[in-house]
Amino acid sequence: MAAAAAAASRAAPRQAEGGTVAEGAKQTAATPPAATAEGEEGKRPAKPPLEGEAARRAALVAVTKSDPFASDSTKSAADSTRECKQLLKTMILGVKTVVWSVSNSRMQPHPLAGVQAMKGMSEEECLLVARLVKNGLPCFVIYGTGPDASPGEEKEVLDYFAGVFTVLDLRNFKQVFELQMPTLYERVRANSSMLTILQHFLANSNVSRPFAEILLSLLVGKLPELSAAPEAEAATLLRLFKLVFGSITLFPENEPVL
């Protein structure tokens, strides 16, 4: 009996120890991983703020993401076309200011040179304006094509474009359009909306006479081709003659040009 009591007393602490281990295992299994991770994260030190090159790079990324002109795969073709139209109109208004400023500036020579200040553009500047005519005319195709084509908007922008050149000195105006009149004529043949530019010049009191002279010189040179010209080209020639003759009604001083 004494031996059995001793054995029972030795087994009781082992069972209690086993129960404690089992309960500890259950508590560990019941503890959610998030709580454990949260506790570990709370012990980790906070990330230091970005400095130097890393901060500049992060700021550049943020600006790029907020840029309205950045590439966007979800942007429709109509939205892109609308933005291009608005951008072109804004550029034309800005170019007019630049052309006026350069044309009306006066070069101040050295007082001992004995040369008077000259108004207007230099030869190189006139060539730049002539390039503006040649390279600018094809841009207006965007207003007359596509589902958003608007004849009224196209005419308005062409009027703005023609206004760029009416601020030129008359000497420079003649230099530019004597050089680019054939280009302008070909554009009128391809797109009748370009007649807006010619109408604007012929109705402007500052440039009507010199432009009528330049245009009439071109038309007279094409008279021998009129009989053999295609019907569309012949109609364009006759319409341009009519425009020149009609300018006399507005400005009788244009009559000697004829």
Tab-separated table of C-alpha atoms in Angstrom:
chain	number	residue	atom	x	y	z
A	1	MET	CA	0.000	0.000	0.000
A	2	ALA	CA	2.823	2.327	0.868
A	3	ALA	CA	4.485	1.614	-2.521
A	4	ALA	CA	1.213	2.323	-4.415
A	5	ALA	CA	0.754	5.633	-2.598
A	6	ALA	CA	4.299	6.690	-3.461
A	7	ALA	CA	3.801	5.868	-7.141
A	8	ALA	CA	0.523	7.850	-7.245
A	9	SER	CA	2.220	10.847	-5.655
A	10	ARG	CA	4.984	10.742	-8.303
A	11	ALA	CA	2.460	10.507	-11.244
A	12	ALA	CA	0.378	13.524	-10.110
A	13	PRO	CA	3.092	16.191	-10.779
A	14	ARG	CA	3.741	14.671	-14.232
A	15	GLN	CA	0.034	14.890	-15.153
A	16	ALA	CA	-0.099	18.476	-13.936
A	17	GLU	CA	3.028	19.317	-15.961
A	18	GLY	CA	1.528	17.645	-19.038
A	19	GLY	CA	-1.709	19.601	-18.610
A	20	THR	CA	0.236	22.851	-18.388
A	21	VAL	CA	2.154	22.090	-21.601
A	22	ALA	CA	-1.058	21.146	-23.436
A	23	GLU	CA	-2.800	24.339	-22.327
A	24	GLY	CA	0.193	26.395	-23.460
A	25	ALA	CA	0.109	24.746	-26.882
A	26	LYS	CA	-3.624	25.499	-27.186
A	27	GLN	CA	-3.067	29.159	-26.327
A	28	THR	CA	-0.251	29.422	-28.875
A	29	ALA	CA	-2.453	27.865	-31.593
A	30	ALA	CA	-5.353	30.161	-30.666
A	31	THR	CA	-3.208	33.304	-30.984
A	32	PRO	CA	-3.848	34.806	-34.509
A	33	PRO	CA	-0.805	35.337	-36.724
A	34	ALA	CA	-1.810	38.953	-37.312
A	35	ALA	CA	-1.484	39.704	-33.618
A	36	THR	CA	1.948	38.171	-33.553
A	37	ALA	CA	3.027	40.083	-36.697
A	38	GLU	CA	1.553	43.258	-35.266
A	39	GLY	CA	3.535	42.820	-32.135
A	40	GLU	CA	6.723	42.243	-34.103
A	41	GLU	CA	6.008	45.212	-36.370
A	42	GLY	CA	5.443	47.407	-33.359
A	43	LYS	CA	8.909	46.469	-32.181
A	44	ARG	CA	10.508	47.375	-35.565
A	45	PRO	CA	11.879	50.932	-35.944
A	46	ALA	CA	9.946	53.303	-38.294
A	47	LYS	CA	11.342	53.832	-41.824
A	48	PRO	CA	13.409	57.009	-42.078
A	49	PRO	CA	12.024	59.751	-44.400
A	50	LEU	CA	13.353	59.870	-47.964
A	51	GLU	CA	16.251	62.231	-48.429
A	52	GLY	CA	18.391	63.476	-51.276
A	53	GLU	CA	18.175	61.628	-54.583
A	54	ALA	CA	15.443	59.236	-53.370
A	55	ALA	CA	13.170	62.160	-52.426
A	56	ARG	CA	13.659	63.842	-55.813
A	57	ARG	CA	12.935	60.599	-57.631
A	58	ALA	CA	9.712	60.083	-55.664
A	59	ALA	CA	8.615	63.658	-56.401
A	60	LEU	CA	9.296	63.165	-60.127
A	61	VAL	CA	7.184	60.009	-60.172
A	62	ALA	CA	4.310	61.863	-58.466
A	63	VAL	CA	4.444	64.729	-60.997
A	64	THR	CA	4.507	62.313	-63.929
A	65	LYS	CA	1.427	60.511	-62.637
A	66	SER	CA	-0.468	63.803	-62.304
A	67	ASP	CA	0.612	65.222	-65.700
A	68	PRO	CA	-2.531	65.752	-67.852
A	69	PHE	CA	-0.489	65.400	-71.036
A	70	ALA	CA	1.130	62.114	-70.027
A	71	SER	CA	0.431	59.006	-72.061
A	72	ASP	CA	-2.915	57.490	-71.160
A	73	SER	CA	-4.050	54.292	-72.806
A	74	THR	CA	-7.667	54.999	-71.878
A	75	LYS	CA	-7.757	58.396	-73.619
A	76	SER	CA	-9.903	58.313	-76.742
A	77	ALA	CA	-8.797	59.527	-80.165
A	78	ALA	CA	-11.459	62.237	-80.042
A	79	ASP	CA	-9.996	63.640	-76.816
A	80	SER	CA	-6.491	63.688	-78.296
A	81	THR	CA	-7.721	65.459	-81.436
A	82	ARG	CA	-9.562	68.043	-79.353
A	83	GLU	CA	-6.429	68.751	-77.327
A	84	CYS	CA	-4.336	69.119	-80.494
A	85	LYS	CA	-6.821	71.622	-81.927
A	86	GLN	CA	-6.733	73.719	-78.790
A	87	LEU	CA	-2.944	73.578	-78.667
A	88	LEU	CA	-2.650	74.677	-82.303
A	89	LYS	CA	-4.986	77.636	-81.741
A	90	THR	CA	-2.983	78.734	-78.703
A	91	MET	CA	0.295	78.472	-80.628
A	92	ILE	CA	-1.053	80.626	-83.476
A	93	LEU	CA	-2.032	83.408	-81.089
A	94	GLY	CA	1.397	83.259	-79.495
A	95	VAL	CA	3.220	83.293	-82.844
A	96	LYS	CA	1.302	86.403	-83.911
A	97	THR	CA	2.665	88.249	-80.870
A	98	VAL	CA	6.212	87.117	-81.666
A	99	VAL	CA	5.968	88.142	-85.346
A	100	TRP	CA	4.549	91.547	-84.439
A	101	SER	CA	7.285	92.134	-81.863
A	102	VAL	CA	10.118	91.222	-84.229
A	103	SER	CA	8.598	93.148	-87.135
A	104	ASN	CA	8.172	96.327	-85.105
A	105	SER	CA	11.498	96.277	-83.343
A	106	ARG	CA	14.172	98.675	-84.488
A	107	MET	CA	17.822	97.816	-84.598
A	108	GLN	CA	19.856	100.520	-82.879
A	109	PRO	CA	23.187	100.843	-84.716
A	110	HIS	CA	26.263	102.466	-83.285
A	111	PRO	CA	25.830	106.264	-83.245
A	112	LEU	CA	29.104	106.732	-85.152
A	113	ALA	CA	28.139	104.321	-87.907
A	114	GLY	CA	25.950	106.884	-89.669
A	115	VAL	CA	23.241	104.269	-90.384
A	116	GLN	CA	19.574	104.892	-89.622
A	117	ALA	CA	17.551	102.382	-87.627
A	118	MET	CA	15.588	100.018	-89.884
A	119	LYS	CA	12.104	98.736	-89.171
A	120	GLY	CA	11.060	95.224	-90.098
A	121	MET	CA	12.697	91.839	-90.341
A	122	SER	CA	16.035	90.769	-91.679
A	123	GLU	CA	16.406	88.394	-94.609
A	124	GLU	CA	16.922	85.417	-92.327
A	125	GLU	CA	13.836	86.274	-90.290
A	126	CYS	CA	11.736	86.565	-93.447
A	127	LEU	CA	12.835	83.087	-94.450
A	128	LEU	CA	11.700	81.780	-91.065
A	129	VAL	CA	8.266	83.359	-91.567
A	130	ALA	CA	8.105	81.838	-95.053
A	131	ARG	CA	8.791	78.436	-93.497
A	132	LEU	CA	5.976	79.115	-91.051
A	133	VAL	CA	3.591	79.518	-94.000
A	134	LYS	CA	4.799	76.366	-95.729
A	135	ASN	CA	4.861	74.120	-92.662
A	136	GLY	CA	1.836	75.627	-90.941
A	137	LEU	CA	-0.729	75.133	-93.720
A	138	PRO	CA	-0.773	71.291	-93.537
A	139	CYS	CA	-1.613	71.440	-89.813
A	140	PHE	CA	-5.162	72.681	-90.484
A	141	VAL	CA	-6.217	69.368	-91.981
A	142	ILE	CA	-7.068	68.305	-88.431
A	143	TYR	CA	-10.005	70.735	-88.357
A	144	GLY	CA	-11.697	69.459	-91.508
A	145	THR	CA	-11.442	65.699	-91.070
A	146	GLY	CA	-12.837	63.132	-88.669
A	147	PRO	CA	-16.168	62.903	-86.859
A	148	ASP	CA	-15.547	66.194	-85.007
A	149	ALA	CA	-14.957	68.259	-88.166
A	150	SER	CA	-16.283	71.799	-87.761
A	151	PRO	CA	-16.212	74.201	-90.754
A	152	GLY	CA	-16.906	77.135	-88.451
A	153	GLU	CA	-13.974	76.313	-86.182
A	154	GLU	CA	-11.713	75.723	-89.194
A	155	LYS	CA	-12.566	79.144	-90.647
A	156	GLU	CA	-11.936	80.814	-87.299
A	157	VAL	CA	-8.478	79.269	-86.912
A	158	LEU	CA	-7.535	80.072	-90.525
A	159	ASP	CA	-8.487	83.699	-89.860
A	160	TYR	CA	-6.194	83.668	-86.828
A	161	PHE	CA	-3.393	82.222	-88.946
A	162	ALA	CA	-3.834	84.836	-91.675
A	163	GLY	CA	-3.755	87.542	-89.011
A	164	VAL	CA	-0.212	86.478	-88.105
A	165	PHE	CA	1.072	87.883	-91.417
A	166	THR	CA	-0.966	91.075	-91.603
A	167	VAL	CA	1.223	92.556	-88.840
A	168	LEU	CA	4.316	92.263	-91.036
A	169	ASP	CA	5.979	95.255	-92.596
A	170	LEU	CA	4.778	95.544	-96.232
A	171	ARG	CA	8.266	94.905	-97.563
A	172	ASN	CA	8.517	91.703	-95.534
A	173	PHE	CA	4.965	90.659	-96.423
A	174	LYS	CA	5.783	90.825	-100.129
A	175	GLN	CA	9.018	88.888	-99.632
A	176	VAL	CA	7.241	86.098	-97.774
A	177	PHE	CA	4.307	85.609	-100.142
A	178	GLU	CA	6.213	86.063	-103.367
A	179	LEU	CA	8.161	83.044	-102.136
A	180	GLN	CA	5.210	80.985	-100.826
A	181	MET	CA	2.339	81.956	-103.150
A	182	PRO	CA	2.689	78.743	-105.229
A	183	THR	CA	2.467	76.694	-102.016
A	184	LEU	CA	-0.626	78.577	-100.899
A	185	TYR	CA	-2.218	78.082	-104.316
A	186	GLU	CA	-1.663	74.314	-104.172
A	187	ARG	CA	-3.226	74.195	-100.725
A	188	VAL	CA	-6.265	76.076	-101.990
A	189	ARG	CA	-6.604	73.532	-104.806
A	190	ALA	CA	-6.494	70.654	-102.323
A	191	ASN	CA	-8.772	72.266	-99.734
A	192	SER	CA	-11.186	75.060	-100.633
A	193	SER	CA	-11.351	76.112	-96.972
A	194	MET	CA	-7.914	77.675	-97.471
A	195	LEU	CA	-9.646	80.421	-99.446
A	196	THR	CA	-10.341	81.951	-96.042
A	197	ILE	CA	-6.687	83.049	-95.865
A	198	LEU	CA	-6.832	84.756	-99.273
A	199	GLN	CA	-10.122	86.447	-98.431
A	200	HIS	CA	-8.619	87.711	-95.172
A	201	PHE	CA	-5.647	89.275	-96.971
A	202	LEU	CA	-7.750	90.877	-99.717
A	203	ALA	CA	-10.116	92.367	-97.120
A	204	ASN	CA	-7.301	93.820	-94.993
A	205	SER	CA	-6.521	97.449	-95.783
A	206	ASN	CA	-2.811	97.058	-94.925
A	207	VAL	CA	-1.960	94.180	-97.257
A	208	SER	CA	-4.842	94.037	-99.755
A	209	ARG	CA	-3.044	95.782	-102.632
A	210	PRO	CA	0.334	93.982	-102.406
A	211	PHE	CA	-1.374	90.624	-101.999
A	212	ALA	CA	-3.725	91.277	-104.937
A	213	GLU	CA	-0.684	92.054	-107.043
A	214	ILE	CA	1.111	88.851	-106.018
A	215	LEU	CA	-1.985	86.692	-106.516
A	216	LEU	CA	-2.881	88.214	-109.876
A	217	SER	CA	0.664	87.683	-111.123
A	218	LEU	CA	0.354	83.975	-110.314
A	219	LEU	CA	-3.094	83.641	-111.913
A	220	VAL	CA	-2.067	85.383	-115.126
A	221	GLY	CA	0.864	83.005	-115.424
A	222	LYS	CA	-1.573	80.077	-115.296
A	223	LEU	CA	-3.962	81.388	-117.955
A	224	PRO	CA	-2.338	79.342	-120.762
A	225	GLU	CA	-3.071	76.198	-118.722
A	226	LEU	CA	-6.712	77.085	-118.183
A	227	SER	CA	-8.038	75.418	-121.341
A	228	ALA	CA	-6.295	72.107	-120.611
A	229	ALA	CA	-6.713	72.185	-116.842
A	230	PRO	CA	-9.023	69.731	-115.057
A	231	GLU	CA	-12.466	71.039	-114.234
A	232	ALA	CA	-11.721	71.396	-110.515
A	233	GLU	CA	-8.527	73.385	-111.121
A	234	ALA	CA	-10.233	75.608	-113.683
A	235	ALA	CA	-13.009	76.345	-111.191
A	236	THR	CA	-10.394	77.279	-108.570
A	237	LEU	CA	-8.652	79.671	-110.983
A	238	LEU	CA	-11.901	81.396	-111.909
A	239	ARG	CA	-12.854	81.726	-108.255
A	240	LEU	CA	-9.517	83.331	-107.426
A	241	PHE	CA	-9.897	85.806	-110.302
A	242	LYS	CA	-13.298	86.683	-108.890
A	243	LEU	CA	-11.782	87.311	-105.468
A	244	VAL	CA	-9.178	89.694	-106.896
A	245	PHE	CA	-11.767	91.621	-108.891
A	246	GLY	CA	-14.046	91.768	-105.867
A	247	SER	CA	-11.324	93.420	-103.768
A	248	ILE	CA	-11.660	96.535	-105.962
A	249	THR	CA	-15.127	97.046	-104.529
A	250	LEU	CA	-13.642	97.330	-101.047
A	251	PHE	CA	-10.470	99.176	-102.034
A	252	PRO	CA	-10.629	101.182	-105.295
A	253	GLU	CA	-6.874	101.760	-105.021
A	254	ASN	CA	-6.427	98.109	-106.052
A	255	GLU	CA	-7.662	98.910	-109.571
A	256	PRO	CA	-4.232	99.871	-110.978
A	257	VAL	CA	-3.064	96.342	-110.145
A	258	LEU	CA	-5.395	95.028	-112.863
